[in-house]
mmCIF file of C-alpha atoms in Angstrom:
data_model
loop_
_atom_site.group_PDB
_atom_site.id
_atom_site.type_symbol
_atom_site.label_atom_id
_atom_site.label_comp_id
_atom_site.label_asym_id
_atom_site.label_seq_id
_atom_site.Cartn_x
_atom_site.Cartn_y
_atom_site.Cartn_z
ATOM 1 C CA MET A 1 0.000 0.000 0.000
ATOM 2 C CA LYS A 2 1.381 3.384 -0.956
ATOM 3 C CA PRO A 3 1.377 6.016 1.812
ATOM 4 C CA SER A 4 -1.251 8.747 1.511
ATOM 5 C CA HIS A 5 0.014 12.339 1.485
ATOM 6 C CA ARG A 6 -3.406 13.979 1.782
ATOM 7 C CA PRO A 7 -3.707 16.724 4.427
ATOM 8 C CA ALA A 8 -4.558 15.769 7.986
ATOM 9 C CA GLY A 9 -8.266 15.805 8.796
ATOM 10 C CA PRO A 10 -10.182 16.835 11.947
ATOM 11 C CA VAL A 11 -10.531 13.432 13.663
ATOM 12 C CA MET A 12 -8.040 12.022 16.163
ATOM 13 C CA LEU A 13 -8.624 8.330 16.873
ATOM 14 C CA ASP A 14 -6.775 5.414 18.424
ATOM 15 C CA VAL A 15 -5.579 1.934 17.526
ATOM 16 C CA VAL A 16 -6.217 -1.210 19.530
ATOM 17 C CA ALA A 17 -2.908 -2.915 20.230
ATOM 18 C CA HIS A 18 0.856 -3.043 19.691
ATOM 19 C CA GLU A 19 0.590 -3.256 15.894
ATOM 20 C CA ILE A 20 -1.850 -1.781 13.414
ATOM 21 C CA THR A 21 -4.198 -4.171 11.676
ATOM 22 C CA ALA A 22 -5.166 -4.218 8.011
ATOM 23 C CA GLU A 23 -8.521 -2.653 8.939
ATOM 24 C CA GLU A 24 -6.803 0.109 10.891
ATOM 25 C CA ARG A 25 -4.535 0.824 7.930
ATOM 26 C CA GLU A 26 -7.625 1.379 5.829
ATOM 27 C CA ILE A 27 -9.216 3.594 8.499
ATOM 28 C CA LEU A 28 -6.088 5.750 8.766
ATOM 29 C CA GLN A 29 -6.376 6.504 5.057
ATOM 30 C CA HIS A 30 -9.790 8.124 5.546
ATOM 31 C CA PRO A 31 -9.625 11.841 4.661
ATOM 32 C CA LEU A 32 -11.246 12.876 7.967
ATOM 33 C CA VAL A 33 -8.472 11.258 10.016
ATOM 34 C CA GLY A 34 -5.803 13.687 11.160
ATOM 35 C CA GLY A 35 -4.024 11.850 13.918
ATOM 36 C CA VAL A 36 -3.651 8.911 16.259
ATOM 37 C CA ILE A 37 -3.657 9.025 20.045
ATOM 38 C CA LEU A 38 -1.751 6.230 21.770
ATOM 39 C CA PHE A 39 -2.474 4.641 25.156
ATOM 40 C CA ALA A 40 -0.668 2.348 27.604
ATOM 41 C CA ARG A 41 -2.191 -0.649 25.827
ATOM 42 C CA ASN A 42 -0.216 0.350 22.709
ATOM 43 C CA TYR A 43 3.112 0.069 24.524
ATOM 44 C CA ALA A 44 5.191 -3.018 25.344
ATOM 45 C CA GLU A 45 8.779 -1.766 25.049
ATOM 46 C CA PRO A 46 10.724 0.957 23.218
ATOM 47 C CA GLY A 47 11.465 -0.993 20.036
ATOM 48 C CA GLN A 48 7.833 -1.982 19.625
ATOM 49 C CA LEU A 49 6.699 1.634 20.043
ATOM 50 C CA ARG A 50 9.127 2.844 17.387
ATOM 51 C CA ALA A 51 7.880 0.122 15.046
ATOM 52 C CA LEU A 52 4.254 1.110 15.715
ATOM 53 C CA THR A 53 4.797 4.812 15.035
ATOM 54 C CA ALA A 54 6.813 3.975 11.920
ATOM 55 C CA ALA A 55 3.969 1.752 10.672
ATOM 56 C CA ILE A 56 1.428 4.544 11.233
ATOM 57 C CA ARG A 57 3.711 6.980 9.427
ATOM 58 C CA SER A 58 4.119 4.561 6.514
ATOM 59 C CA VAL A 59 0.368 4.636 5.931
ATOM 60 C CA ARG A 60 -0.082 8.392 6.324
ATOM 61 C CA PRO A 61 3.087 10.490 6.784
ATOM 62 C CA GLY A 62 1.166 13.628 7.721
ATOM 63 C CA LEU A 63 -0.737 12.178 10.676
ATOM 64 C CA VAL A 64 -0.062 13.666 14.111
ATOM 65 C CA ILE A 65 0.871 10.920 16.573
ATOM 66 C CA SER A 66 -0.029 11.956 20.104
ATOM 67 C CA VAL A 67 -0.292 10.685 23.668
ATOM 68 C CA ASP A 68 -1.392 11.777 27.137
ATOM 69 C CA HIS A 69 2.032 11.743 28.776
ATOM 70 C CA GLU A 70 2.099 14.316 31.570
ATOM 71 C CA GLY A 71 3.981 12.601 34.380
ATOM 72 C CA GLY A 72 2.741 11.154 37.637
ATOM 73 C CA ARG A 73 -0.305 8.918 37.230
ATOM 74 C CA VAL A 74 -0.895 10.087 33.652
ATOM 75 C CA GLN A 75 2.118 8.668 31.851
ATOM 76 C CA ARG A 76 1.282 6.084 29.209
ATOM 77 C CA PHE A 77 4.801 4.775 28.569
ATOM 78 C CA ARG A 78 6.760 3.774 31.664
ATOM 79 C CA ASP A 79 9.301 0.944 31.348
ATOM 80 C CA GLY A 80 12.142 2.343 29.265
ATOM 81 C CA PHE A 81 11.017 5.943 29.847
ATOM 82 C CA THR A 82 11.905 8.350 32.642
ATOM 83 C CA ARG A 83 9.294 8.295 35.415
ATOM 84 C CA LEU A 84 8.236 11.934 35.450
ATOM 85 C CA PRO A 85 6.859 13.450 38.660
ATOM 86 C CA ALA A 86 3.289 14.678 38.953
ATOM 87 C CA MET A 87 3.045 18.404 38.292
ATOM 88 C CA ARG A 88 2.087 19.168 41.902
ATOM 89 C CA ARG A 89 5.652 18.163 42.803
ATOM 90 C CA PHE A 90 6.933 21.231 40.957
ATOM 91 C CA GLY A 91 4.472 23.377 42.880
ATOM 92 C CA GLU A 92 5.802 21.963 46.140
ATOM 93 C CA ALA A 93 9.345 22.694 44.978
ATOM 94 C CA TRP A 94 8.279 26.267 44.124
ATOM 95 C CA ASN A 95 7.219 26.810 47.718
ATOM 96 C CA ALA A 96 10.800 26.051 48.763
ATOM 97 C CA ASP A 97 12.720 27.676 45.883
ATOM 98 C CA PRO A 98 10.987 29.082 42.779
ATOM 99 C CA ALA A 99 14.175 29.140 40.676
ATOM 100 C CA VAL A 100 14.906 25.478 41.350
ATOM 101 C CA ALA A 101 11.294 24.548 40.599
ATOM 102 C CA LYS A 102 11.261 26.380 37.273
ATOM 103 C CA ALA A 103 14.556 24.826 36.199
ATOM 104 C CA ALA A 104 13.273 21.362 37.076
ATOM 105 C CA ALA A 105 10.016 21.964 35.199
ATOM 106 C CA ARG A 106 11.932 23.003 32.093
ATOM 107 C CA HIS A 107 14.122 19.908 32.354
ATOM 108 C CA ALA A 108 11.005 17.733 32.725
ATOM 109 C CA GLY A 109 9.475 19.213 29.597
ATOM 110 C CA PHE A 110 12.670 18.590 27.673
ATOM 111 C CA VAL A 111 12.981 14.968 28.838
ATOM 112 C CA LEU A 112 9.309 14.301 28.132
ATOM 113 C CA ALA A 113 9.512 15.634 24.585
ATOM 114 C CA ALA A 114 12.949 14.223 23.754
ATOM 115 C CA GLU A 115 11.960 10.701 24.761
ATOM 116 C CA LEU A 116 8.665 10.800 22.899
ATOM 117 C CA ARG A 117 10.224 12.223 19.755
ATOM 118 C CA ALA A 118 12.945 9.565 19.791
ATOM 119 C CA HIS A 119 10.139 6.995 19.608
ATOM 120 C CA GLY A 120 8.226 8.691 16.792
ATOM 121 C CA VAL A 121 5.582 10.504 18.871
ATOM 122 C CA ASP A 122 4.850 14.099 17.827
ATOM 123 C CA LEU A 123 2.789 15.554 20.645
ATOM 124 C CA SER A 124 1.787 15.157 24.274
ATOM 125 C CA TYR A 125 -1.366 16.682 25.736
ATOM 126 C CA ALA A 126 0.515 18.661 28.358
ATOM 127 C CA PRO A 127 0.696 20.715 30.481
ATOM 128 C CA VAL A 128 -2.363 20.708 32.725
ATOM 129 C CA LEU A 129 -3.225 24.352 33.438
ATOM 130 C CA ASP A 130 -6.070 23.613 35.859
ATOM 131 C CA LEU A 131 -5.666 25.049 39.341
ATOM 132 C CA ASP A 132 -5.234 22.796 42.363
ATOM 133 C CA TYR A 133 -8.327 23.571 44.445
ATOM 134 C CA GLY A 134 -7.948 20.242 46.230
ATOM 135 C CA VAL A 135 -11.449 19.053 45.268
ATOM 136 C CA SER A 136 -11.218 17.504 41.780
ATOM 137 C CA SER A 137 -11.101 13.725 41.708
ATOM 138 C CA VAL A 138 -9.651 13.667 38.187
ATOM 139 C CA ILE A 139 -7.222 16.616 38.324
ATOM 140 C CA GLY A 140 -5.673 16.263 41.779
ATOM 141 C CA ASP A 141 -1.874 16.212 41.682
ATOM 142 C CA ARG A 142 -1.871 16.742 37.904
ATOM 143 C CA ALA A 143 -2.140 20.500 38.591
ATOM 144 C CA PHE A 144 0.919 22.611 39.374
ATOM 145 C CA HIS A 145 -0.499 24.889 42.061
ATOM 146 C CA ARG A 146 -3.539 26.718 43.441
ATOM 147 C CA ASP A 147 -2.082 30.148 42.630
ATOM 148 C CA PRO A 148 -2.691 30.970 38.937
ATOM 149 C CA GLN A 149 0.525 32.995 38.702
ATOM 150 C CA VAL A 150 2.640 30.142 40.085
ATOM 151 C CA ALA A 151 0.866 27.645 37.835
ATOM 152 C CA THR A 152 1.584 29.918 34.876
ATOM 153 C CA GLU A 153 5.282 30.277 35.656
ATOM 154 C CA LEU A 154 5.809 26.549 36.124
ATOM 155 C CA ALA A 155 3.813 25.714 33.012
ATOM 156 C CA ARG A 156 5.771 28.296 31.036
ATOM 157 C CA ALA A 157 8.996 26.582 32.093
ATOM 158 C CA LEU A 158 7.692 23.152 31.095
ATOM 159 C CA ILE A 159 6.477 24.549 27.756
ATOM 160 C CA ALA A 160 9.948 25.970 27.144
ATOM 161 C CA GLY A 161 11.432 22.541 27.829
ATOM 162 C CA LEU A 162 9.082 20.922 25.344
ATOM 163 C CA GLY A 163 10.132 23.579 22.844
ATOM 164 C CA ASP A 164 13.817 22.871 23.509
ATOM 165 C CA ALA A 165 13.111 19.430 22.016
ATOM 166 C CA GLY A 166 11.021 20.863 19.160
ATOM 167 C CA MET A 167 7.613 19.846 20.527
ATOM 168 C CA GLY A 168 4.548 22.045 20.932
ATOM 169 C CA ALA A 169 2.466 22.202 24.099
ATOM 170 C CA VAL A 170 -1.255 21.572 24.625
ATOM 171 C CA GLY A 171 -2.803 23.344 27.616
ATOM 172 C CA LYS A 172 -5.813 21.736 29.274
ATOM 173 C CA HIS A 173 -8.630 21.806 30.388
ATOM 174 C CA PHE A 174 -9.939 25.239 29.341
ATOM 175 C CA PRO A 175 -11.343 27.279 31.066
ATOM 176 C CA GLY A 176 -10.541 25.112 34.111
ATOM 177 C CA HIS A 177 -11.533 21.735 35.572
ATOM 178 C CA GLY A 178 -9.938 22.038 38.991
ATOM 179 C CA ALA A 179 -12.868 23.513 40.957
ATOM 180 C CA VAL A 180 -15.376 20.703 40.329
ATOM 181 C CA GLU A 181 -15.303 17.371 42.124
ATOM 182 C CA ALA A 182 -16.894 15.168 39.461
ATOM 183 C CA ASP A 183 -14.779 13.295 36.902
ATOM 184 C CA SER A 184 -15.981 14.109 33.381
ATOM 185 C CA HIS A 185 -14.949 10.626 32.206
ATOM 186 C CA VAL A 186 -17.890 9.175 34.128
ATOM 187 C CA ALA A 187 -20.100 12.172 35.039
ATOM 188 C CA ILE A 188 -21.200 15.579 33.797
ATOM 189 C CA PRO A 189 -19.454 18.127 36.057
ATOM 190 C CA VAL A 190 -21.217 21.431 36.737
ATOM 191 C CA ASP A 191 -19.379 24.533 37.990
ATOM 192 C CA GLY A 192 -21.660 27.095 39.616
ATOM 193 C CA ARG A 193 -19.290 30.055 39.612
ATOM 194 C CA SER A 194 -19.832 33.263 37.667
ATOM 195 C CA PHE A 195 -17.854 34.156 34.566
ATOM 196 C CA GLY A 196 -15.998 36.812 36.554
ATOM 197 C CA GLU A 197 -14.850 34.287 39.141
ATOM 198 C CA VAL A 198 -13.638 31.810 36.509
ATOM 199 C CA TRP A 199 -11.944 34.594 34.530
ATOM 200 C CA ALA A 200 -10.131 35.983 37.577
ATOM 201 C CA GLU A 201 -8.647 32.624 38.557
ATOM 202 C CA ASP A 202 -8.843 29.616 36.215
ATOM 203 C CA VAL A 203 -8.611 31.425 32.872
ATOM 204 C CA GLN A 204 -5.460 33.343 33.789
ATOM 205 C CA PRO A 205 -2.868 30.632 32.937
ATOM 206 C CA PHE A 206 -4.534 30.190 29.529
ATOM 207 C CA ARG A 207 -4.616 33.967 28.995
ATOM 208 C CA LEU A 208 -0.968 34.464 29.953
ATOM 209 C CA LEU A 209 0.258 31.478 27.929
ATOM 210 C CA ALA A 210 -2.034 31.771 24.876
ATOM 211 C CA GLY A 211 0.827 32.822 22.611
ATOM 212 C CA GLU A 212 3.051 29.942 23.742
ATOM 213 C CA LEU A 213 0.643 27.038 23.267
ATOM 214 C CA ALA A 214 0.321 24.977 20.087
ATOM 215 C CA GLY A 215 -2.987 23.568 21.281
ATOM 216 C CA VAL A 216 -5.699 23.902 23.908
ATOM 217 C CA MET A 217 -8.127 21.233 25.088
ATOM 218 C CA PRO A 218 -11.392 22.409 26.670
ATOM 219 C CA ALA A 219 -13.083 20.771 29.636
ATOM 220 C CA HIS A 220 -16.273 18.720 29.536
ATOM 221 C CA VAL A 221 -17.524 20.989 32.322
ATOM 222 C CA ILE A 222 -20.766 23.003 32.291
ATOM 223 C CA PHE A 223 -20.370 26.496 33.719
ATOM 224 C CA GLU A 224 -24.077 26.844 34.354
ATOM 225 C CA LYS A 225 -24.092 30.600 34.976
ATOM 226 C CA VAL A 226 -22.293 31.194 31.655
ATOM 227 C CA ASP A 227 -23.549 28.612 29.135
ATOM 228 C CA PRO A 228 -25.745 25.509 29.533
ATOM 229 C CA ARG A 229 -23.368 23.540 27.286
ATOM 230 C CA PRO A 230 -20.030 22.012 28.350
ATOM 231 C CA ALA A 231 -17.121 24.305 27.490
ATOM 232 C CA GLY A 232 -15.998 22.029 24.666
ATOM 233 C CA PHE A 233 -19.343 22.537 22.915
ATOM 234 C CA SER A 234 -19.636 26.248 23.689
ATOM 235 C CA PRO A 235 -18.989 28.889 21.000
ATOM 236 C CA PHE A 236 -18.909 31.429 23.814
ATOM 237 C CA TRP A 237 -15.992 29.788 25.580
ATOM 238 C CA LEU A 238 -14.093 28.699 22.465
ATOM 239 C CA LYS A 239 -14.766 31.430 19.922
ATOM 240 C CA GLU A 240 -15.535 34.503 22.016
ATOM 241 C CA VAL A 241 -13.239 33.906 24.976
ATOM 242 C CA LEU A 242 -10.403 31.629 23.803
ATOM 243 C CA ARG A 243 -10.064 32.893 20.219
ATOM 244 C CA GLY A 244 -11.411 36.409 20.765
ATOM 245 C CA ARG A 245 -10.437 37.727 24.183
ATOM 246 C CA LEU A 246 -7.331 35.558 24.621
ATOM 247 C CA GLY A 247 -6.202 35.729 20.985
ATOM 248 C CA PHE A 248 -5.320 32.026 20.844
ATOM 249 C CA GLY A 249 -4.268 30.977 17.350
ATOM 250 C CA GLY A 250 -3.380 27.293 17.757
ATOM 251 C CA VAL A 251 -5.371 24.068 17.529
ATOM 252 C CA ILE A 252 -8.443 23.579 19.706
ATOM 253 C CA PHE A 253 -8.877 19.883 20.507
ATOM 254 C CA SER A 254 -12.086 18.475 21.897
ATOM 255 C CA ASP A 255 -11.620 16.266 24.907
ATOM 256 C CA ASP A 256 -12.534 12.635 24.235
ATOM 257 C CA LEU A 257 -16.058 12.604 22.770
ATOM 258 C CA THR A 258 -16.769 9.161 24.254
ATOM 259 C CA MET A 259 -16.531 10.515 27.824
ATOM 260 C CA GLU A 260 -19.713 10.836 29.886
ATOM 261 C CA GLY A 261 -19.223 14.588 30.053
ATOM 262 C CA ALA A 262 -19.773 14.749 26.267
ATOM 263 C CA SER A 263 -22.976 12.710 26.275
ATOM 264 C CA VAL A 264 -25.190 15.794 26.655
ATOM 265 C CA ALA A 265 -24.573 16.593 22.961
ATOM 266 C CA GLY A 266 -26.156 13.390 21.621
ATOM 267 C CA ASP A 267 -24.688 10.547 19.567
ATOM 268 C CA ILE A 268 -21.126 10.542 18.266
ATOM 269 C CA VAL A 269 -21.969 12.483 15.092
ATOM 270 C CA ALA A 270 -23.934 15.072 17.060
ATOM 271 C CA ARG A 271 -21.038 15.409 19.506
ATOM 272 C CA ALA A 272 -18.485 15.937 16.731
ATOM 273 C CA THR A 273 -20.789 18.372 14.944
ATOM 274 C CA ALA A 274 -21.355 20.383 18.126
ATOM 275 C CA ALA A 275 -17.657 20.466 19.015
ATOM 276 C CA HIS A 276 -16.667 21.493 15.480
ATOM 277 C CA ALA A 277 -19.362 24.184 15.323
ATOM 278 C CA ALA A 278 -18.209 25.538 18.681
ATOM 279 C CA GLY A 279 -14.689 26.004 17.342
ATOM 280 C CA CYS A 280 -12.782 22.741 17.761
ATOM 281 C CA ASP A 281 -10.268 22.051 14.981
ATOM 282 C CA MET A 282 -9.852 18.402 15.939
ATOM 283 C CA VAL A 283 -12.165 15.981 17.733
ATOM 284 C CA LEU A 284 -10.954 12.994 19.750
ATOM 285 C CA VAL A 285 -12.703 9.610 19.680
ATOM 286 C CA CYS A 286 -10.961 7.194 22.028
ATOM 287 C CA ASN A 287 -11.457 3.599 23.176
ATOM 288 C CA ARG A 288 -14.505 3.031 20.962
ATOM 289 C CA PRO A 289 -13.409 1.950 17.471
ATOM 290 C CA ASP A 290 -17.049 1.272 16.603
ATOM 291 C CA LEU A 291 -17.936 4.917 17.238
ATOM 292 C CA ALA A 292 -14.875 6.093 15.332
ATOM 293 C CA VAL A 293 -16.040 4.139 12.280
ATOM 294 C CA GLN A 294 -19.587 5.513 12.678
ATOM 295 C CA LEU A 295 -18.207 9.039 12.759
ATOM 296 C CA LEU A 296 -16.049 8.553 9.658
ATOM 297 C CA ASP A 297 -18.984 7.039 7.789
ATOM 298 C CA ARG A 298 -21.625 9.613 8.757
ATOM 299 C CA TRP A 299 -19.932 12.945 9.501
ATOM 300 C CA HIS A 300 -19.431 15.402 6.640
ATOM 301 C CA PRO A 301 -17.865 18.563 8.058
ATOM 302 C CA VAL A 302 -16.634 21.506 6.023
ATOM 303 C CA VAL A 303 -13.051 22.019 7.172
ATOM 304 C CA ALA A 304 -11.642 25.516 6.715
ATOM 305 C CA ASP A 305 -8.157 25.812 5.231
ATOM 306 C CA GLU A 306 -7.137 27.837 8.273
ATOM 307 C CA SER A 307 -8.147 25.020 10.605
ATOM 308 C CA ALA A 308 -6.334 22.384 8.524
ATOM 309 C CA GLY A 309 -3.243 24.575 8.538
ATOM 310 C CA ARG A 310 -3.265 24.794 12.315
ATOM 311 C CA VAL A 311 -3.407 20.993 12.574
ATOM 312 C CA ALA A 312 -0.545 20.583 10.080
ATOM 313 C CA ALA A 313 1.592 22.943 12.160
ATOM 314 C CA LEU A 314 1.450 20.581 15.153
ATOM 315 C CA ARG A 315 4.206 18.360 13.803
ATOM 316 C CA PRO A 316 7.494 18.877 15.691
ATOM 317 C CA ARG A 317 10.217 21.210 14.509
ATOM 318 C CA ALA A 318 13.340 19.662 13.021
ATOM 319 C CA GLY A 319 16.485 20.044 15.101
ATOM 320 C CA SER A 320 19.783 18.537 16.183
ATOM 321 C CA MET A 321 18.303 16.308 18.890
ATOM 322 C CA PRO A 322 19.091 12.581 18.571
ATOM 323 C CA ALA A 323 16.349 10.782 16.679
ATOM 324 C CA ASP A 324 16.708 7.359 18.320
ATOM 325 C CA PRO A 325 16.666 6.209 21.956
ATOM 326 C CA ALA A 326 20.161 4.699 21.980
ATOM 327 C CA THR A 327 21.844 7.917 20.839
ATOM 328 C CA LEU A 328 19.602 10.030 23.059
ATOM 329 C CA ALA A 329 20.617 8.000 26.120
ATOM 330 C CA GLY A 330 24.218 9.149 25.727
ATOM 331 C CA TRP A 331 23.502 12.778 24.787
ATOM 332 C CA ALA A 332 24.830 15.123 27.480
ATOM 333 C CA PRO A 333 21.995 17.725 27.491
ATOM 334 C CA TYR A 334 19.419 14.972 27.880
ATOM 335 C CA CYS A 335 21.391 13.158 30.588
ATOM 336 C CA GLN A 336 21.783 16.359 32.603
ATOM 337 C CA ALA A 337 18.089 17.180 32.318
ATOM 338 C CA ARG A 338 17.085 13.643 33.234
ATOM 339 C CA ASP A 339 19.285 13.677 36.348
ATOM 340 C CA SER A 340 17.625 16.923 37.423
ATOM 341 C CA VAL A 341 14.148 15.446 37.017
ATOM 342 C CA LEU A 342 15.029 12.254 38.863
ATOM 343 C CA ALA A 343 16.508 14.278 41.725
ATOM 344 C CA LEU A 344 13.187 16.095 42.142
ATOM 345 C CA ALA A 345 11.096 12.944 41.883
#
């Protein structure tokens, strides 16, 4: 099969196992597909991961290969990768010495991106910009800090580290998931605060970092005093606030459309339609290959050239960083950064 060089589409989906099947090869050729998100089930060991990403690339060179790889409990690849600390650890380090914390956060971003890129992965959905209110069952120690200014400074350092390895950053979960207890994977969280309260606190890291992010992922949270729809389906939050007031020019990703928090929008086609109409450039359909196929068969969006261009720009920048794990392991800048991260962890 010859690789397809058609532009990336607006759907990010997953694959089932350690290798892609003949059916998955056919699905990846669909013009609506723009990327693949990998999970822990797709990983056995470093060589297998490199073979998997190479196989995906052989089918469709322009696809964006991504993963949720933040550190702490959300790190899909572990054996053979550096165990990155949860982001709260950098917040704790800030309380002792801000300069040390920022340096460690930058090193963590660099290690994260360098290791992923050496295995053929283009993008991680990081950093979490939610604030640590101490109430969210799903955010928890994934957040840097309660103070939006501290969270911003630590995230900025991690973003710079990702950039040192040529990788863009994806801030999540806009406009903020940290103040609600419910987990949007299994419930529909509702935040009862006013727009002014959310703007003054949770939105600030997104506002201050808007020009430094390649992507933003909204929350499946309903801010009931602002809009009856979850933020990821809200033109107010995505178009008026994120694009308009914050001036964000990168890719807006939906959160996973199979999550319970997305169910308010209807079936999978209705969810994708609502997310796209609200301003999402790319919609994620994870862990339900049957729904991914339904979406590809039944959804017929009109994709603006501007949106397609934003997605294409997600691919990492070329650079002098080693392109394979063996060479990376002996590269002095990486080794120094890794030692710094391990010392903090």
